[in-house]
């Protein structure tokens, strides 16, 4: 084993997918319920959580997306020009989520 790292905070934080970035780092997507340690922001019950790490496993940056309810991402698809399509679901209708049609809605976000 070359290395192992844990990322997150004091609550349940889960990684679901990973992609290689154009500069050789790794972008990881999942959801975070924490609002401490590696998770700098939490808008509600759970948020989509993106983290970028370098090839040695060091945290480069992290970002939460979502609203005041439960938001989760399961897949990450690299696109052109260092853009990534993130797909999952959301129960929110505030902060980063424009609308909600009731209960869980499919949610797609393109991030750079």
CSV table of C-alpha atoms in Angstrom, one decimal:
chain,number,residue,atom,x,y,z
A,1,UNK,CA,0.0,0.0,0.0
A,2,UNK,CA,1.5,3.4,-1.0
A,3,UNK,CA,-0.7,5.5,1.2
A,4,UNK,CA,-4.1,5.8,2.9
A,5,UNK,CA,-6.0,8.9,3.9
A,6,UNK,CA,-9.3,9.7,5.5
A,7,UNK,CA,-11.3,12.8,4.8
A,8,UNK,CA,-14.4,14.3,6.5
A,9,UNK,CA,-15.5,15.4,9.9
A,10,UNK,CA,-17.3,14.2,13.0
A,11,UNK,CA,-20.5,13.0,11.2
A,12,UNK,CA,-21.1,10.6,8.3
A,13,UNK,CA,-19.2,11.6,5.1
A,14,UNK,CA,-19.2,9.2,2.2
A,15,UNK,CA,-17.3,9.1,-1.2
A,16,UNK,CA,-19.1,7.5,-4.1
A,17,UNK,CA,-17.0,8.3,-7.3
A,18,UNK,CA,-13.6,9.5,-8.3
A,19,UNK,CA,-12.1,11.0,-11.6
A,20,UNK,CA,-8.7,12.1,-12.6
A,21,UNK,CA,-8.3,15.8,-13.3
A,22,UNK,CA,-6.3,17.2,-16.2
A,23,UNK,CA,-3.4,18.2,-13.9
A,24,UNK,CA,-3.1,14.6,-12.5
A,25,UNK,CA,-5.0,15.1,-9.3
A,26,UNK,CA,-8.2,13.3,-8.3
A,27,UNK,CA,-11.7,14.7,-7.8
A,28,UNK,CA,-13.9,12.7,-5.4
A,29,UNK,CA,-17.6,13.2,-5.0
A,30,UNK,CA,-20.0,12.0,-2.3
A,31,UNK,CA,-22.0,13.5,0.5
A,32,UNK,CA,-21.1,15.1,3.8
A,33,UNK,CA,-23.1,15.5,7.0
A,34,UNK,CA,-20.2,17.1,8.9
A,35,UNK,CA,-19.6,20.8,9.4
A,36,UNK,CA,-16.1,20.5,10.9
A,37,UNK,CA,-12.6,19.3,10.2
A,38,UNK,CA,-12.2,18.8,6.5
A,39,UNK,CA,-15.8,19.9,5.7
A,40,UNK,CA,-15.8,23.7,5.7
A,41,UNK,CA,-19.5,24.2,5.0
A,42,UNK,CA,-22.7,22.3,5.5
A,43,UNK,CA,-26.0,23.9,4.4
A,44,UNK,CA,-28.4,21.3,5.8
A,45,UNK,CA,-28.9,17.6,6.6
A,46,UNK,CA,-26.3,16.4,4.0
A,47,UNK,CA,-24.7,18.1,1.1
A,48,UNK,CA,-22.9,17.1,-2.1
A,49,UNK,CA,-19.2,17.1,-1.2
A,50,UNK,CA,-16.4,17.5,-3.7
A,51,UNK,CA,-12.8,17.1,-2.7
A,52,UNK,CA,-9.6,17.3,-4.8
A,53,UNK,CA,-6.5,15.5,-3.7
A,54,UNK,CA,-3.1,15.3,-5.2
A,55,UNK,CA,-1.4,12.0,-6.2
A,56,UNK,CA,0.1,11.7,-2.6
A,57,UNK,CA,-3.3,12.0,-1.1
A,58,UNK,CA,-3.0,15.5,0.2
A,59,UNK,CA,-6.2,17.6,0.2
A,60,UNK,CA,-6.0,20.4,-2.4
A,61,UNK,CA,-9.5,21.8,-1.9
A,62,UNK,CA,-13.1,20.9,-0.9
A,63,UNK,CA,-16.5,22.3,-1.6
A,64,UNK,CA,-20.0,21.6,-0.5
A,65,UNK,CA,-23.1,22.0,-2.7
A,66,UNK,CA,-26.7,21.8,-1.8
A,67,UNK,CA,-29.4,23.4,0.4
A,68,UNK,CA,-31.1,23.0,3.7
A,69,UNK,CA,-32.3,19.4,3.1
A,70,UNK,CA,-30.6,16.1,2.1
A,71,UNK,CA,-28.5,16.4,-1.1
A,72,UNK,CA,-26.3,13.6,-2.4
A,73,UNK,CA,-24.1,12.9,-5.4
A,74,UNK,CA,-23.3,9.4,-6.7
A,75,UNK,CA,-21.5,9.9,-10.0
A,76,UNK,CA,-18.9,12.2,-11.5
A,77,UNK,CA,-18.2,12.4,-15.2
A,78,UNK,CA,-15.2,14.3,-16.6
A,79,UNK,CA,-16.2,16.6,-19.5
A,80,UNK,CA,-14.1,18.9,-21.7
A,81,UNK,CA,-12.0,21.8,-20.4
A,82,UNK,CA,-11.7,20.5,-16.8
A,83,UNK,CA,-15.5,20.5,-16.3
A,84,UNK,CA,-17.2,17.7,-14.4
A,85,UNK,CA,-20.8,16.7,-14.5
A,86,UNK,CA,-22.1,15.6,-11.0
A,87,UNK,CA,-25.3,13.7,-10.7
A,88,UNK,CA,-27.3,12.7,-7.6
A,89,UNK,CA,-30.5,13.8,-5.8
A,90,UNK,CA,-31.8,16.7,-3.8
A,91,UNK,CA,-34.7,17.4,-1.4
A,92,UNK,CA,-33.7,21.1,-1.1
A,93,UNK,CA,-35.1,24.1,-2.9
A,94,UNK,CA,-32.7,26.8,-1.6
A,95,UNK,CA,-29.0,27.8,-1.5
A,96,UNK,CA,-27.5,26.0,-4.6
A,97,UNK,CA,-30.7,24.2,-5.6
A,98,UNK,CA,-33.1,26.4,-7.6
A,99,UNK,CA,-36.3,24.2,-7.5
A,100,UNK,CA,-37.7,21.0,-6.0
A,101,UNK,CA,-40.7,19.2,-7.4
A,102,UNK,CA,-41.3,17.2,-4.1
A,103,UNK,CA,-39.4,14.7,-2.1
A,104,UNK,CA,-36.1,13.6,-3.9
A,105,UNK,CA,-35.5,15.1,-7.3
A,106,UNK,CA,-32.7,14.1,-9.7
A,107,UNK,CA,-30.0,16.8,-9.5
A,108,UNK,CA,-27.3,17.5,-12.0
A,109,UNK,CA,-24.5,20.1,-11.5
A,110,UNK,CA,-21.6,21.0,-13.8
A,111,UNK,CA,-18.5,22.1,-11.8
A,112,UNK,CA,-15.1,23.3,-12.7
